PDB file of C-alpha atoms in Angstrom:
ATOM      1  CA  MET A   1       0.000   0.000   0.000  1.00 51.00           C
ATOM      2  CA  SER A   2       1.418   3.366  -1.026  1.00 50.00           C
ATOM      3  CA  ILE A   3      -0.081   6.335   0.769  1.00 54.00           C
ATOM      4  CA  THR A   4       0.226   9.993  -0.230  1.00 55.00           C
ATOM      5  CA  PHE A   5      -0.101  11.958   2.972  1.00 59.00           C
ATOM      6  CA  ASP A   6      -0.173  15.560   4.091  1.00 76.00           C
ATOM      7  CA  LYS A   7      -0.641  17.473   7.343  1.00 82.00           C
ATOM      8  CA  SER A   8      -4.312  18.335   6.657  1.00 88.00           C
ATOM      9  CA  ILE A   9      -5.182  14.630   6.415  1.00 88.00           C
ATOM     10  CA  GLU A  10      -3.260  13.948   9.617  1.00 88.00           C
ATOM     11  CA  ASN A  11      -5.308  16.657  11.344  1.00 91.00           C
ATOM     12  CA  LYS A  12      -8.568  15.132  10.027  1.00 92.00           C
ATOM     13  CA  VAL A  13      -7.589  11.706  11.350  1.00 91.00           C
ATOM     14  CA  ILE A  14      -6.695  13.144  14.755  1.00 91.00           C
ATOM     15  CA  GLU A  15     -10.035  14.987  14.918  1.00 93.00           C
ATOM     16  CA  MET A  16     -11.911  11.800  13.985  1.00 92.00           C
ATOM     17  CA  LEU A  17     -10.071   9.737  16.577  1.00 92.00           C
ATOM     18  CA  ASP A  18     -10.710  12.379  19.249  1.00 92.00           C
ATOM     19  CA  ARG A  19     -14.459  11.946  18.695  1.00 94.00           C
ATOM     20  CA  GLY A  20     -14.301   8.181  19.384  1.00 94.00           C
ATOM     21  CA  PRO A  21     -14.532   5.036  17.245  1.00 96.00           C
ATOM     22  CA  ILE A  22     -14.363   5.590  13.493  1.00 96.00           C
ATOM     23  CA  ASP A  23     -15.755   3.719  10.481  1.00 97.00           C
ATOM     24  CA  LEU A  24     -13.193   1.548   8.713  1.00 97.00           C
ATOM     25  CA  ILE A  25     -13.821   0.188   5.217  1.00 97.00           C
ATOM     26  CA  ILE A  26     -14.151  -3.592   5.444  1.00 96.00           C
ATOM     27  CA  SER A  27     -12.864  -4.274   1.911  1.00 96.00           C
ATOM     28  CA  ARG A  28      -9.641  -2.463   2.817  1.00 94.00           C
ATOM     29  CA  ILE A  29      -9.324  -4.420   6.061  1.00 93.00           C
ATOM     30  CA  LEU A  30      -9.658  -7.653   4.068  1.00 92.00           C
ATOM     31  CA  GLU A  31      -6.626  -6.671   1.976  1.00 91.00           C
ATOM     32  CA  VAL A  32      -4.423  -7.411   4.988  1.00 88.00           C
ATOM     33  CA  TRP A  33      -6.513  -9.149   7.675  1.00 87.00           C
ATOM     34  CA  ASN A  34      -8.936 -12.038   7.198  1.00 87.00           C
ATOM     35  CA  PRO A  35     -10.712 -12.849  10.460  1.00 88.00           C
ATOM     36  CA  PHE A  36     -11.914 -16.171   9.053  1.00 85.00           C
ATOM     37  CA  ASP A  37      -8.280 -17.272   8.738  1.00 82.00           C
ATOM     38  CA  ILE A  38      -7.661 -16.206  12.324  1.00 76.00           C
ATOM     39  CA  LEU A  39     -10.668 -17.968  13.845  1.00 76.00           C
ATOM     40  CA  MET A  40     -11.138 -21.107  11.762  1.00 76.00           C
ATOM     41  CA  SER A  41     -10.103 -23.055   8.719  1.00 74.00           C
ATOM     42  CA  LYS A  42     -13.336 -22.476   6.782  1.00 78.00           C
ATOM     43  CA  ASN A  43     -13.957 -20.071   3.949  1.00 82.00           C
ATOM     44  CA  LEU A  44     -16.641 -17.388   3.931  1.00 85.00           C
ATOM     45  CA  GLU A  45     -19.246 -19.468   2.061  1.00 88.00           C
ATOM     46  CA  GLU A  46     -18.855 -22.434   4.431  1.00 88.00           C
ATOM     47  CA  VAL A  47     -19.158 -20.153   7.448  1.00 89.00           C
ATOM     48  CA  LYS A  48     -22.270 -18.461   5.988  1.00 91.00           C
ATOM     49  CA  ILE A  49     -23.997 -21.857   5.649  1.00 92.00           C
ATOM     50  CA  ASP A  50     -23.113 -22.780   9.228  1.00 91.00           C
ATOM     51  CA  VAL A  51     -24.136 -19.360  10.588  1.00 92.00           C
ATOM     52  CA  LEU A  52     -27.537 -19.600   8.882  1.00 93.00           C
ATOM     53  CA  HIS A  53     -28.009 -23.066  10.397  1.00 93.00           C
ATOM     54  CA  TYR A  54     -27.317 -21.774  13.909  1.00 91.00           C
ATOM     55  CA  ILE A  55     -29.522 -18.721  13.391  1.00 93.00           C
ATOM     56  CA  LYS A  56     -32.390 -20.912  12.158  1.00 93.00           C
ATOM     57  CA  ASN A  57     -32.063 -23.065  15.290  1.00 91.00           C
ATOM     58  CA  LYS A  58     -31.328 -20.065  17.544  1.00 88.00           C
ATOM     59  CA  ASP A  59     -28.297 -21.938  18.828  1.00 84.00           C
ATOM     60  CA  PHE A  60     -25.883 -19.155  19.725  1.00 81.00           C
ATOM     61  CA  GLN A  61     -22.755 -18.577  21.731  1.00 71.00           C
ATOM     62  CA  ARG A  62     -23.842 -15.447  23.582  1.00 66.00           C
ATOM     63  CA  LYS A  63     -20.908 -14.906  25.875  1.00 65.00           C
ATOM     64  CA  TYR A  64     -17.207 -14.710  25.414  1.00 59.00           C
ATOM     65  CA  LEU A  65     -15.590 -17.649  27.163  1.00 54.00           C
ATOM     66  CA  GLU A  66     -12.524 -16.575  29.099  1.00 50.00           C
ATOM     67  CA  ASN A  67     -11.456 -20.127  29.753  1.00 46.00           C
ATOM     68  CA  ILE A  68     -10.817 -20.855  26.061  1.00 48.00           C
ATOM     69  CA  PHE A  69      -7.330 -19.465  26.609  1.00 49.00           C
ATOM     70  CA  GLY A  70      -6.322 -22.112  29.114  1.00 48.00           C
ATOM     71  CA  LEU A  71      -7.559 -20.482  32.319  1.00 48.00           C
ATOM     72  CA  ASN A  72      -9.404 -23.730  33.021  1.00 48.00           C
ATOM     73  CA  GLU A  73      -7.362 -26.722  31.940  1.00 48.00           C
ATOM     74  CA  ASN A  74     -10.421 -29.009  32.081  1.00 46.00           C
ATOM     75  CA  TYR A  75     -12.365 -26.953  29.535  1.00 46.00           C
ATOM     76  CA  ILE A  76     -12.529 -28.251  25.968  1.00 49.00           C
ATOM     77  CA  ARG A  77     -13.464 -25.601  23.421  1.00 56.00           C
ATOM     78  CA  ASP A  78     -16.518 -26.461  21.333  1.00 62.00           C
ATOM     79  CA  LEU A  79     -15.372 -26.659  17.718  1.00 60.00           C
ATOM     80  CA  ASN A  80     -18.426 -24.651  16.691  1.00 79.00           C
ATOM     81  CA  TYR A  81     -17.867 -21.915  19.279  1.00 82.00           C
ATOM     82  CA  ASP A  82     -16.620 -19.368  16.724  1.00 86.00           C
ATOM     83  CA  ILE A  83     -19.436 -19.969  14.247  1.00 89.00           C
ATOM     84  CA  ARG A  84     -22.068 -19.849  16.986  1.00 88.00           C
ATOM     85  CA  ARG A  85     -20.505 -16.613  18.284  1.00 89.00           C
ATOM     86  CA  ILE A  86     -20.608 -15.072  14.784  1.00 92.00           C
ATOM     87  CA  ALA A  87     -24.240 -16.224  14.418  1.00 93.00           C
ATOM     88  CA  TRP A  88     -25.085 -14.412  17.668  1.00 92.00           C
ATOM     89  CA  PHE A  89     -23.687 -11.149  16.283  1.00 94.00           C
ATOM     90  CA  VAL A  90     -25.305 -11.566  12.846  1.00 95.00           C
ATOM     91  CA  TYR A  91     -28.689 -12.146  14.506  1.00 94.00           C
ATOM     92  CA  ASN A  92     -28.488  -9.629  17.359  1.00 93.00           C
ATOM     93  CA  GLY A  93     -26.034  -7.005  16.176  1.00 95.00           C
ATOM     94  CA  TRP A  94     -23.591  -5.232  18.508  1.00 95.00           C
ATOM     95  CA  GLU A  95     -22.777  -1.800  19.814  1.00 95.00           C
ATOM     96  CA  ASP A  96     -19.123  -2.187  20.831  1.00 95.00           C
ATOM     97  CA  ALA A  97     -16.467  -1.041  18.394  1.00 97.00           C
ATOM     98  CA  VAL A  98     -13.760  -3.498  17.406  1.00 96.00           C
ATOM     99  CA  ASP A  99     -10.189  -2.738  18.527  1.00 95.00           C
ATOM    100  CA  ILE A 100      -7.664  -2.511  15.698  1.00 94.00           C
ATOM    101  CA  ASP A 101      -3.985  -1.586  15.484  1.00 92.00           C
ATOM    102  CA  VAL A 102      -2.961  -0.692  11.929  1.00 90.00           C
ATOM    103  CA  GLY A 103       0.742  -0.340  12.725  1.00 86.00           C
ATOM    104  CA  ILE A 104       3.104   2.541  12.017  1.00 84.00           C
ATOM    105  CA  ASN A 105       4.626   3.143   8.593  1.00 78.00           C
ATOM    106  CA  GLY A 106       8.349   2.433   8.578  1.00 73.00           C
ATOM    107  CA  PHE A 107       8.229   0.537  11.869  1.00 73.00           C
ATOM    108  CA  ASP A 108       5.615  -2.099  12.554  1.00 62.00           C
ATOM    109  CA  THR A 109       3.058  -2.258   9.763  1.00 61.00           C
ATOM    110  CA  ARG A 110       1.261  -5.389  10.959  1.00 69.00           C
ATOM    111  CA  PHE A 111      -2.505  -4.998  11.006  1.00 74.00           C
ATOM    112  CA  ILE A 112      -4.000  -6.632  14.085  1.00 86.00           C
ATOM    113  CA  CYS A 113      -7.600  -6.881  15.267  1.00 88.00           C
ATOM    114  CA  HIS A 114      -7.040  -7.181  19.024  1.00 87.00           C
ATOM    115  CA  ASP A 115     -10.711  -7.481  19.907  1.00 91.00           C
ATOM    116  CA  GLY A 116     -13.641  -8.013  17.568  1.00 93.00           C
ATOM    117  CA  ASN A 117     -12.840 -10.770  15.081  1.00 91.00           C
ATOM    118  CA  HIS A 118     -16.278 -12.373  15.604  1.00 92.00           C
ATOM    119  CA  ARG A 119     -17.973  -9.001  15.061  1.00 95.00           C
ATOM    120  CA  LEU A 120     -15.844  -8.378  11.987  1.00 96.00           C
ATOM    121  CA  CYS A 121     -16.848 -11.791  10.588  1.00 94.00           C
ATOM    122  CA  ALA A 122     -20.502 -10.985  11.302  1.00 96.00           C
ATOM    123  CA  ALA A 123     -20.192  -7.639   9.497  1.00 97.00           C
ATOM    124  CA  ILE A 124     -18.655  -9.381   6.473  1.00 96.00           C
ATOM    125  CA  ILE A 125     -21.408 -12.017   6.397  1.00 95.00           C
ATOM    126  CA  LYS A 126     -24.080  -9.310   6.666  1.00 96.00           C
ATOM    127  CA  GLY A 127     -22.479  -7.428   3.762  1.00 96.00           C
ATOM    128  CA  ASP A 128     -21.655  -4.309   5.781  1.00 98.00           C
ATOM    129  CA  LYS A 129     -19.329  -1.894   4.012  1.00 98.00           C
ATOM    130  CA  THR A 130     -17.806  -0.433   7.191  1.00 98.00           C
ATOM    131  CA  ILE A 131     -17.288  -1.325  10.835  1.00 98.00           C
ATOM    132  CA  LYS A 132     -16.889   0.933  13.885  1.00 98.00           C
ATOM    133  CA  ALA A 133     -13.392   0.633  15.322  1.00 97.00           C
ATOM    134  CA  LYS A 134     -11.198   2.018  18.063  1.00 97.00           C
ATOM    135  CA  VAL A 135      -8.012   2.436  16.083  1.00 95.00           C
ATOM    136  CA  SER A 136      -4.374   2.872  16.989  1.00 92.00           C
ATOM    137  CA  GLY A 137      -1.419   3.311  14.687  1.00 91.00           C
ATOM    138  CA  GLY A 138      -0.067   5.832  12.221  1.00 89.00           C
ATOM    139  CA  CYS A 139      -2.407   8.547  10.936  1.00 91.00           C
ATOM    140  CA  ASP A 140      -1.257   7.901   7.366  1.00 88.00           C
ATOM    141  CA  ILE A 141      -2.306   4.241   7.544  1.00 90.00           C
ATOM    142  CA  ILE A 142      -5.542   5.020   9.404  1.00 93.00           C
ATOM    143  CA  SER A 143      -6.431   7.556   6.674  1.00 94.00           C
ATOM    144  CA  TYR A 144      -6.337   4.723   4.117  1.00 93.00           C
ATOM    145  CA  TYR A 145      -8.550   2.346   6.093  1.00 94.00           C
ATOM    146  CA  CYS A 146     -11.165   5.017   6.807  1.00 94.00           C
ATOM    147  CA  GLY A 147     -11.238   6.215   3.196  1.00 93.00           C
ATOM    148  CA  LEU A 148      -9.642   9.654   3.447  1.00 90.00           C
ATOM    149  CA  VAL A 149      -7.000   8.615   0.880  1.00 89.00           C
ATOM    150  CA  ASP A 150      -6.801   5.975  -1.850  1.00 84.00           C
TER     151      ASP A 150
END
């Protein structure tokens, strides 16, 4: 990604970030971050079929399970946890912004969704064009993901 950047765009980004979460363009996120790859080994069409099945049966994963990260060694993660969690968000929506770090040009340019991969998957399945995000990283890179520059 090559970004032309000037001080006025930097100021716009800072103003946007000062107001709270901003809209990021999902198609641009997908250029560098695919939440389906992060969460599971299924493609979008397979996940859509599974999500629709769980929605039809109202079989959701409503809550985030802290013990999936080994806090309870006796817990075995349900293989369908991620799909059921995505189904919950597709069906019910959400208010919380996702948490994304876009990196800093010339240093660390890794794009990371720290919190919100299930919500991002749900937005993709629903066909949303943007998603609300709390964003950290360089203003030049943020300006690309929010559509201020091409």
